[in-house]
Every structure is written in C-alpha cells, then in structure tokens.
XYZ file of C-alpha atoms in Angstrom:
526
model
C 0.000 0.000 0.000
C 1.293 3.447 -0.962
C 0.857 5.726 2.068
C 0.638 9.529 1.545
C 3.239 10.213 4.288
C 5.858 7.769 5.575
C 8.609 8.395 8.124
C 11.406 5.790 8.119
C 13.856 6.016 11.050
C 13.816 9.797 10.695
C 15.897 12.011 12.974
C 16.308 15.780 13.084
C 19.023 17.721 14.919
C 19.510 21.464 15.095
C 22.910 22.838 13.975
C 24.059 23.022 17.617
C 23.522 19.278 17.948
C 20.219 19.430 19.849
C 18.110 16.378 18.988
C 14.538 17.344 18.062
C 13.260 14.036 16.693
C 15.043 10.714 17.083
C 14.441 7.613 14.951
C 10.800 8.343 14.118
C 8.952 5.737 12.057
C 5.237 6.059 11.218
C 2.763 6.184 8.342
C -0.187 8.505 7.739
C -3.217 7.160 5.879
C -5.451 9.000 3.454
C -8.148 10.835 5.410
C -8.058 13.173 8.401
C -5.383 12.792 11.062
C -5.113 14.833 14.251
C -1.513 15.349 15.387
C -1.252 15.817 19.164
C 1.449 16.092 21.815
C 2.693 18.403 24.533
C 4.108 21.856 23.787
C 7.631 21.441 22.453
C 7.218 17.779 21.520
C 7.741 18.521 17.809
C 4.261 18.756 16.242
C 4.945 21.885 14.158
C 8.400 20.522 13.337
C 6.759 17.416 11.829
C 4.508 19.628 9.672
C 7.516 21.656 8.506
C 9.366 18.463 7.606
C 6.418 17.255 5.523
C 6.202 20.677 3.852
C 9.903 20.628 2.998
C 10.851 23.608 5.160
C 13.206 21.324 7.121
C 15.407 18.451 5.936
C 15.865 15.299 8.038
C 19.332 14.819 9.501
C 18.987 11.046 9.164
C 16.393 8.665 7.789
C 13.795 9.167 5.095
C 10.520 10.982 4.551
C 8.443 9.734 1.616
C 5.484 11.697 0.253
C 2.952 10.601 -2.342
C 1.663 13.813 -3.905
C 1.663 17.588 -3.487
C 1.649 19.393 -0.123
C -0.108 22.565 1.103
C 0.777 24.025 4.518
C -1.151 26.624 6.524
C 0.833 27.704 9.625
C -0.622 29.274 12.772
C 0.490 32.755 11.711
C -0.354 33.694 8.130
C 2.461 35.820 6.722
C 1.259 37.951 3.798
C 2.369 41.480 2.835
C 0.154 44.436 3.874
C -0.919 44.875 0.257
C -2.338 41.348 0.048
C -5.994 40.977 -0.857
C -8.708 38.423 -0.268
C -7.860 36.945 -3.701
C -4.297 36.326 -2.461
C -5.619 34.710 0.702
C -7.885 32.422 -1.303
C -5.017 31.622 -3.675
C -6.896 32.710 -6.807
C -5.259 36.038 -7.726
C -3.272 34.740 -10.707
C -6.258 32.910 -12.156
C -8.498 35.947 -11.712
C -5.961 38.194 -13.424
C -5.595 35.703 -16.273
C -9.390 35.451 -16.657
C -9.733 39.236 -16.652
C -7.007 39.566 -19.276
C -8.613 36.935 -21.522
C -12.033 38.561 -21.200
C -10.390 41.828 -22.223
C -9.059 40.244 -25.407
C -5.675 38.830 -24.392
C -4.265 36.062 -26.588
C -1.158 35.563 -24.423
C -0.570 31.785 -24.027
C 0.619 32.366 -20.459
C -2.828 33.647 -19.479
C -4.510 30.562 -20.902
C -1.965 28.291 -19.242
C -2.475 30.016 -15.862
C -6.263 29.738 -16.082
C -6.245 26.204 -17.471
C -9.778 24.789 -17.497
C -10.862 26.842 -14.483
C -13.197 29.187 -16.383
C -15.697 29.045 -13.526
C -13.242 30.260 -10.893
C -15.566 33.045 -9.662
C -18.438 30.586 -9.316
C -16.174 28.143 -7.439
C -15.122 30.861 -5.005
C -18.720 31.847 -4.346
C -19.800 28.225 -3.999
C -17.281 27.426 -1.285
C -18.047 30.683 0.555
C -21.756 29.910 0.342
C -21.393 26.242 1.251
C -19.482 26.980 4.457
C -21.077 30.388 5.193
C -17.816 32.339 5.030
C -17.754 36.161 4.775
C -21.471 36.424 4.250
C -21.745 33.514 1.830
C -20.800 35.098 -1.505
C -18.671 37.856 -2.984
C -18.727 39.904 -6.140
C -15.489 39.779 -8.135
C -14.622 43.319 -7.020
C -14.776 42.272 -3.361
C -11.877 39.887 -3.971
C -9.654 42.982 -4.118
C -10.509 43.705 -0.473
C -7.302 44.128 1.599
C -6.876 41.384 4.175
C -6.042 44.110 6.699
C -9.801 44.788 6.810
C -10.535 41.208 7.903
C -10.467 39.985 11.493
C -7.861 37.411 12.460
C -10.532 34.712 12.491
C -11.884 35.697 9.066
C -8.336 35.658 7.685
C -7.705 32.132 8.964
C -10.996 30.702 7.691
C -10.561 32.343 4.266
C -7.054 30.866 4.054
C -8.448 27.402 4.877
C -11.094 27.938 2.190
C -8.216 28.742 -0.181
C -6.746 25.325 0.572
C -10.073 23.774 -0.406
C -10.183 25.817 -3.630
C -6.661 24.743 -4.595
C -6.562 21.161 -3.325
C -3.244 19.450 -2.684
C -2.803 15.721 -2.125
C -1.672 16.417 1.456
C -2.880 19.445 3.434
C -1.335 20.534 6.746
C -3.189 22.824 9.180
C -1.566 24.126 12.401
C -4.099 25.079 15.131
C -6.767 26.192 12.620
C -9.502 26.971 15.194
C -7.497 29.290 17.472
C -9.312 32.612 18.069
C -12.345 31.591 16.025
C -15.844 32.513 17.143
C -18.598 29.901 17.113
C -19.716 30.687 13.558
C -16.227 30.623 12.026
C -15.259 27.573 14.067
C -18.322 25.780 12.719
C -17.280 26.713 9.173
C -13.862 25.138 9.755
C -15.458 22.058 11.315
C -17.647 21.621 8.224
C -14.713 22.042 5.836
C -12.677 19.498 7.791
C -15.587 17.039 7.951
C -15.730 16.826 4.149
C -12.029 17.347 3.368
C -10.792 15.361 0.355
C -7.415 13.628 0.227
C -5.054 13.618 3.203
C -5.444 16.195 5.968
C -3.075 16.443 8.957
C -4.199 18.840 11.689
C -2.277 20.002 14.753
C -4.881 21.035 17.328
C -5.908 21.000 20.982
C -9.570 21.518 20.014
C -11.254 18.329 21.221
C -14.358 18.956 19.091
C -12.191 19.186 15.985
C -10.064 16.190 16.976
C -13.220 14.119 17.378
C -13.826 14.561 13.635
C -10.542 12.876 12.788
C -10.221 9.428 11.250
C -6.892 8.879 13.032
C -4.924 10.366 15.921
C -1.127 10.619 15.672
C 0.574 11.305 18.987
C 4.177 12.213 19.631
C 5.054 11.190 23.176
C 8.516 10.759 24.697
C 10.028 11.032 21.233
C 7.872 8.253 19.742
C 5.256 8.892 17.045
C 2.316 6.474 17.046
C -0.811 6.499 14.900
C -4.180 5.260 16.214
C -7.118 4.552 13.904
C -10.071 6.435 15.379
C -11.244 9.768 16.768
C -9.762 11.547 19.772
C -12.428 10.216 22.144
C -11.805 6.689 20.884
C -8.050 7.204 21.305
C -8.593 8.464 24.866
C -10.696 5.412 25.713
C -8.092 3.043 24.242
C -5.304 4.868 26.090
C -7.211 4.588 29.371
C -7.521 0.805 28.903
C -3.841 0.534 27.970
C -2.761 2.601 30.972
C -4.939 0.577 33.349
C -3.232 -2.573 32.074
C 0.199 -0.929 32.326
C -0.450 0.168 35.904
C -1.607 -3.327 36.843
C 1.499 -4.809 35.193
C 3.668 -2.372 37.118
C 1.915 -3.292 40.358
C 2.420 -7.002 39.675
C 6.075 -6.461 38.754
C 6.648 -4.486 41.964
C 5.134 -7.373 43.933
C 7.463 -9.796 42.150
C 10.453 -7.651 43.175
C 9.318 -7.700 46.794
C 8.798 -11.482 46.636
C 12.214 -12.075 45.050
C 13.917 -9.942 47.698
C 12.091 -11.769 50.512
C 12.987 -15.185 49.069
C 16.611 -14.085 48.676
C 16.781 -12.913 52.306
C 15.172 -16.139 53.540
C 17.479 -18.285 51.397
C 20.632 -16.488 52.568
C 19.527 -16.712 56.187
C 18.789 -20.448 55.836
C 22.093 -21.229 54.125
C 23.965 -19.192 56.724
C 22.370 -21.322 59.466
C 23.249 -24.519 57.617
C 26.840 -23.325 57.251
C 27.124 -22.542 60.956
C 25.653 -25.926 61.918
C 28.020 -27.688 59.524
C 31.047 -26.018 61.064
C 29.888 -26.893 64.578
C 29.256 -30.517 63.552
C 32.701 -30.834 61.970
C 34.393 -29.585 65.099
C 32.197 -31.696 67.395
C 32.919 -34.895 65.460
C 36.680 -34.309 65.692
C 37.253 -34.369 61.918
C 40.721 -33.619 60.658
C 41.736 -30.311 59.123
C 41.517 -31.565 55.530
C 38.007 -32.907 56.062
C 36.912 -29.728 57.777
C 38.315 -27.627 54.898
C 36.524 -29.800 52.358
C 33.206 -29.453 54.185
C 33.742 -25.679 54.533
C 34.562 -25.208 50.847
C 31.565 -27.296 49.795
C 29.208 -25.338 52.069
C 30.563 -21.955 50.981
C 30.250 -22.938 47.333
C 26.593 -23.783 47.997
C 26.094 -20.421 49.717
C 27.678 -18.629 46.741
C 25.375 -20.508 44.348
C 22.319 -19.580 46.411
C 23.423 -15.956 46.577
C 24.013 -15.807 42.819
C 20.703 -17.504 41.999
C 18.625 -15.308 44.282
C 20.481 -12.193 43.132
C 19.732 -13.075 39.494
C 16.055 -13.531 40.321
C 15.926 -10.125 42.037
C 17.690 -8.507 39.051
C 15.265 -10.138 36.614
C 12.285 -8.949 38.673
C 13.715 -5.412 38.849
C 14.292 -5.392 35.067
C 10.675 -6.489 34.530
C 9.526 -3.685 36.843
C 11.575 -1.098 34.933
C 10.052 -2.291 31.637
C 6.529 -2.192 33.079
C 7.103 1.280 34.573
C 8.180 2.678 31.196
C 4.682 1.965 29.845
C 2.955 3.990 32.588
C 2.346 7.659 31.833
C 2.771 9.932 34.809
C 0.979 13.259 34.579
C 1.608 15.131 37.787
C -1.486 17.150 38.785
C -1.374 20.763 39.915
C -2.618 21.103 43.484
C -2.293 24.506 45.131
C -3.824 25.990 48.253
C -4.706 29.582 47.373
C -5.538 32.321 49.894
C -9.182 33.322 50.170
C -9.650 36.563 48.196
C -12.740 37.426 50.223
C -15.328 37.300 47.452
C -18.597 36.636 49.232
C -21.779 35.784 47.369
C -23.206 39.297 47.762
C -20.052 41.167 46.740
C -20.514 43.099 43.501
C -17.476 42.665 41.244
C -18.425 44.346 37.961
C -21.311 45.432 35.777
C -21.580 45.012 32.011
C -24.066 46.701 29.716
C -24.615 45.775 26.067
C -27.309 46.794 23.617
C -29.458 43.907 24.843
C -28.160 42.992 28.308
C -27.416 44.467 31.702
C -25.387 42.102 33.836
C -23.996 42.250 37.372
C -21.237 39.814 38.335
C -21.521 39.125 42.053
C -19.591 36.700 44.209
C -17.295 33.945 42.941
C -19.180 33.571 39.673
C -17.618 32.323 36.440
C -18.765 34.261 33.375
C -17.764 34.094 29.700
C -17.803 36.821 27.050
C -18.890 35.542 23.641
C -19.512 37.060 20.230
C -18.225 37.123 16.670
C -14.589 37.868 15.949
C -14.065 41.618 15.849
C -17.070 42.658 18.000
C -14.761 44.001 20.706
C -14.365 41.396 23.448
C -10.684 42.160 24.061
C -11.388 45.863 23.588
C -14.048 45.698 26.303
C -11.643 43.960 28.692
C -8.827 46.442 28.083
C -11.217 49.373 28.442
C -12.454 47.945 31.748
C -8.833 47.746 32.899
C -8.067 51.298 31.790
C -5.684 50.164 29.052
C -7.831 51.803 26.376
C -10.123 54.804 26.273
C -13.832 54.048 26.127
C -14.435 56.531 23.285
C -14.579 54.932 19.870
C -14.462 51.389 21.241
C -17.121 48.705 21.482
C -20.663 49.836 22.299
C -20.592 47.604 25.390
C -19.710 49.350 28.635
C -18.725 48.187 32.078
C -17.529 49.192 35.520
C -15.266 47.433 38.021
C -15.877 47.474 41.780
C -12.578 45.930 42.854
C -8.940 46.815 42.323
C -7.740 43.281 43.093
C -7.639 42.024 39.512
C -5.467 39.471 37.760
C -5.291 39.719 33.960
C -3.990 37.010 31.624
C -3.799 38.375 28.045
C -3.679 36.111 25.005
C 0.089 36.311 24.498
C 1.271 36.443 28.142
C 2.914 39.774 27.180
C 2.759 41.140 30.733
C 5.749 38.969 31.665
C 9.268 40.403 31.794
C 10.944 38.139 29.239
C 14.475 38.957 30.440
C 13.725 38.216 34.111
C 13.462 34.773 35.668
C 10.224 33.009 36.552
C 10.973 33.592 40.231
C 11.643 37.315 39.720
C 8.421 37.746 37.725
C 6.364 36.210 40.521
C 8.322 38.060 43.251
C 7.407 41.372 41.610
C 3.707 40.534 42.133
C 4.223 39.196 45.663
C 6.945 41.412 47.197
C 6.302 40.288 50.773
C 6.471 36.558 50.120
C 9.676 34.684 50.949
C 11.582 33.028 48.135
C 11.095 29.697 49.865
C 7.301 30.095 49.790
C 7.317 31.305 46.179
C 9.497 28.401 45.092
C 7.169 26.003 46.897
C 4.212 27.556 45.057
C 6.019 27.374 41.708
C 6.864 23.740 42.418
C 3.160 22.989 42.855
C 2.723 24.533 39.391
C 5.408 22.058 38.184
C 8.151 24.710 37.895
C 11.096 23.292 39.802
C 14.860 23.350 40.157
C 16.898 25.600 37.885
C 13.819 26.296 35.736
C 12.702 29.046 38.142
C 16.002 30.918 37.638
C 16.030 30.846 33.830
C 14.900 33.897 31.789
C 11.244 33.581 30.822
C 12.200 33.980 27.149
C 14.080 30.658 27.323
C 11.121 28.666 28.673
C 8.740 26.499 26.684
C 5.234 27.688 25.893
C 3.737 25.532 28.652
C 6.292 26.772 31.191
C 5.693 30.437 30.260
C 1.975 29.864 30.666
C 2.457 28.494 34.183
C 4.682 31.464 35.099
C 1.940 33.856 33.925
C -0.607 31.862 35.917
C 1.612 31.982 39.017
C 1.860 35.787 38.702
C -1.935 35.922 38.907
C -2.611 33.329 41.564
C 0.176 34.286 43.980
C -0.240 38.068 43.702
C -0.528 40.236 46.843
C -3.241 40.965 47.697
C -4.925 37.917 46.116
C -7.070 38.855 43.099
C -10.818 38.954 43.600
C -11.354 38.818 39.841
C -9.398 36.900 37.204
C -9.787 38.066 33.601
C -8.604 35.472 31.081
C -8.481 36.277 27.354
C -8.431 33.082 25.239
C -6.237 31.275 27.798
C -6.195 27.941 25.955
C -4.776 29.280 22.690
C -1.624 27.356 21.779
C -1.797 25.278 24.976
C -1.422 21.541 24.632
C -4.089 19.293 26.141
C -1.987 18.634 29.252
C -1.597 22.383 29.894
C -5.354 22.880 29.503
C -5.882 20.164 32.120
C -3.388 21.919 34.391
C -5.197 25.248 33.975
C -8.487 23.656 35.011
C -6.769 22.008 38.002
C -5.124 25.261 39.102
C -8.346 27.253 38.892
C -10.394 24.588 40.692
C -9.143 25.920 44.047
C -9.589 29.606 43.146
C -12.384 31.162 45.203
C -12.754 34.454 43.363
C -14.711 35.575 40.292
C -13.644 34.798 36.723
C -14.399 36.708 33.499
C -13.194 34.732 30.499
C -13.083 35.059 26.723
C -12.998 31.644 25.071
C -14.568 29.964 22.054
C -13.854 26.494 23.425
C -17.177 25.141 24.758
C -15.560 22.061 26.290
C -13.132 24.202 28.294
C -15.885 26.562 29.481
C -17.912 23.602 30.684
C -14.943 22.105 32.558
C -14.185 25.466 34.147
C -17.740 25.688 35.509
C -18.871 28.770 33.597
C -22.423 29.590 34.667
C -23.239 32.565 32.415
C -22.340 33.494 28.824
C -22.748 37.137 27.778
C -23.071 37.571 24.015
C -21.703 40.818 22.575
C -23.750 41.912 19.568
C-alpha cells in the first residue's frame, strides 16, 4: 500500500547538535489525522518536515503527492488581498485579461480549465457560510487588513479547499475563532478530500478525525479512530500498564524476601556444619573440604537469588516505562474574600445588563471583531472608552489578575521567580518556590529567563503571577487562555483554577473548556 506520508527512522538535529526528533517511524493514511502532543514535543516541526521547510538529519521521509501548509500565523504582505488569501489572484488576473481580449498563451496556461473560478469561489463561501456567503469579483480585491484574524484564517483554509493538494497541513486552525467561524472550519474538515493532517488541541475538531497521531517521549504512534476513541483506548492501555507495574513491583518484593530467607537459611546450615565438623573431631583436611563445599553452595544460592531479584527489577523497569505519569497541579490559594453578595463588575450591552456578584464564572462571547478584548482592556483602563465597542462596564474591585492572550505582561528577560516576586513582594523566596513547584516549575527552571522557557512553562509562570499576587485577586480576567496550549496544559489550567475562590471573566470559544471550568453565564456581545 502506498501511504501519503511515511517516516522511516527519521531524525532531526539542530545545527548546535540538539536532537529534536530521534528515529521516528510512522505512516499517515489518506483521510483526516489529528496530530497531538505536549508543547515542544515537535508537532509543528513534523509539519515543517512534511512541507519541505526542514530536511531530516537522518532517515527518510516519503510523500505521495503535493503538499499545502497553513501555519498558525499567516504571513502575507500588507498589500495582500482576499484573492491572495484564497489563492486565486493569478487565475483571476488571467481570466480578466482573456475577457479583455488577451491572446497571451501564459494567461490561458495560468487559467487552465478553471473558467468558472468566480463561481467556485462563491460556492465554497456559500457552502461553508464564510464572509457572508458570496462575494462579487470586485470584493476579492478587499485588503486582508480589513478582515479579522478569524476571518483571515478561515478564508485561508477555504483557499486550501479551492486549490486542493494531495496532502494538506493545518496548524491550530480553530485558534481565536468565534462559534460561527469555528463551525465553518469544522464543516470544511468534515468533508475534506485527500489527506489532511491537523495540529490542534480543540477536542471537538479532533473528534472529527479518522486517526490520531501522537508524539510522546520522542515516539510517534498512529491510532485509527477519533480523539475520544483514542482516549478510551489509552485509558484501557494505561490501566493494564499500571496493573502490570503493580504485579512487577510485587514480584520484586517477593524475590527480595525469598533471597533474604534463602541467605539466612544457608547461613544457618553453614554454621551448623562447622559446629558438627568440630564436634565430630574431623581432621583439618576434612573440615576444609566441608567448609569449601558449604561456601560454594552459599555462593550458588546468593548468585541464583540475586539473578532472580535482578530479573524482577528489570521487569519492573520495563513495566514502569509503559505507565504515563501526569503530575497534577494542586495549590492551596488564599481566600480573596469574594462573598456571594459582593458586587465585582457590571456590564451593559445593547441587549443585556449584567452584574457579576460573588465567585461567579462568566464568559464573554460574540463574533470575531465585536470588541471582546477591547471591552476587557477598556475595563482595565488600558484603552479609552471613546470609539471602542458599544458595550460598557464598571469594576468594583482593584484586586484584579489579567492574563492576556500572548502572556505579554511577563518580563521576558527576568526569571520566573523574579516575575512572581514582583507581584508578591512580601512573600519569601522559599514560599514562592514552593508555590512554583506545585505549578510544576522546579529546580533551575525558576532561575532561567522567561524567554528561554517552553510555551507551557511560560503559561504556568503567567498563571503563578496571577494566583500568587498580593493581595490575592478577587477577579481573574482570562483572554483566550487555551490558545496554543497543549491538552496537558489545559488540564493543568483547570486544576489550578479549581481551588480559586474568586470571580472569573473569560473570553474563550472552546465550549468544552468553558464547561470544565464551571462557567455559569455566557454574555453575548452583539
């Protein structure tokens, strides 16, 4: 069988010798595959290898067909238009030239048989309800600077559908998308032709996949089934691995006990043999013979029991390697004093007046570009209310923790410990390090510059700055906190916030995350 993508003992090292991927072997089938793994495990690197941006240091990568790659950040010049984003500019220019009387063979070659290019563009926009459903040809000259980030991403994905490649690669395609645009992407993915490989932490999107490819501890494995099916299979596998580890640990204990009993028994036999030899008045040669024979037996017993212990310990080590250990975040946070009757903030939209009171968890929703982040930054005094979103609000507490989308409130040149110390000046370093350890930031990691940390580590530093601040925040404001977080980091965020006893105002388009976080109210911005 000819697979679209095949890795054969592939390794990749950076020029400084750092090993990124080591001896990876796997195959991707035709259909939709979700590529998952922790931050820094190499997911985007795998996409870049498939796209040809990187060359393997060792091994082989075999591709059957053409490749199209859409990265997380779409890099187009400021002059780019919607036609560029959809990948149809050259064909549109060729069609326009031909309709104006051009007989240039290059125009006909560029257009090929795609005389209905305008109709195809409108059909895909209509089918997936993108940008209002249809566009006149003139609207294709619209600068992409006038589109929201979400509209830009979805139009670029639509461009991949308009110009199909054998293998299409999408990196976090649903980040920052509102419910409508996310649904458009979900529909495009559901009916995607050919081979589609998607890096995502969006469980709803991953559940549409035909296969899940996971990179874990440097090993890439492919499972046939959706994310939920993969999770269920992994749970069964881990239960078996944990039971095998438990049994192997019991075998080690048994082997050690048997060894101790055997050595004690042989030592007694040796002592009795010596006493008997002396008591029976045997000569020196006879006594030496009996001693040598007994000691040889003791040595055999010691060697045999030692081998059995070593074998049991080796079996335990093998069994333990199969068990995944995800250390949970468990922190005891100070009470911020947010009682049920305490008014935290008010929000007023064209259709709603809302008062957040007590330790309530509330989400802001609405289409991309309606002003959710603008509203938050205006509430915090980072923007002027004039000329911003029509929604208005007022805060009734100054104890606020704010986590922006890009964690850009961190001092990148300072260490994790220094960043947190700046928010908690009266806390001892010992207490702060203990708190960071409970957020899985330990050892020399806390002394390294934030800029050198992984995405997941930087996220936990930003979270620590909020949760350990003095005085403790009565309100946490989180703007798309799960963007670019791997599934483990999302779990850790939920765990960390489970012990927070203040109010939360959150912007997120991830319904699964909002449900896990215990959001009780969703305010829709018109």
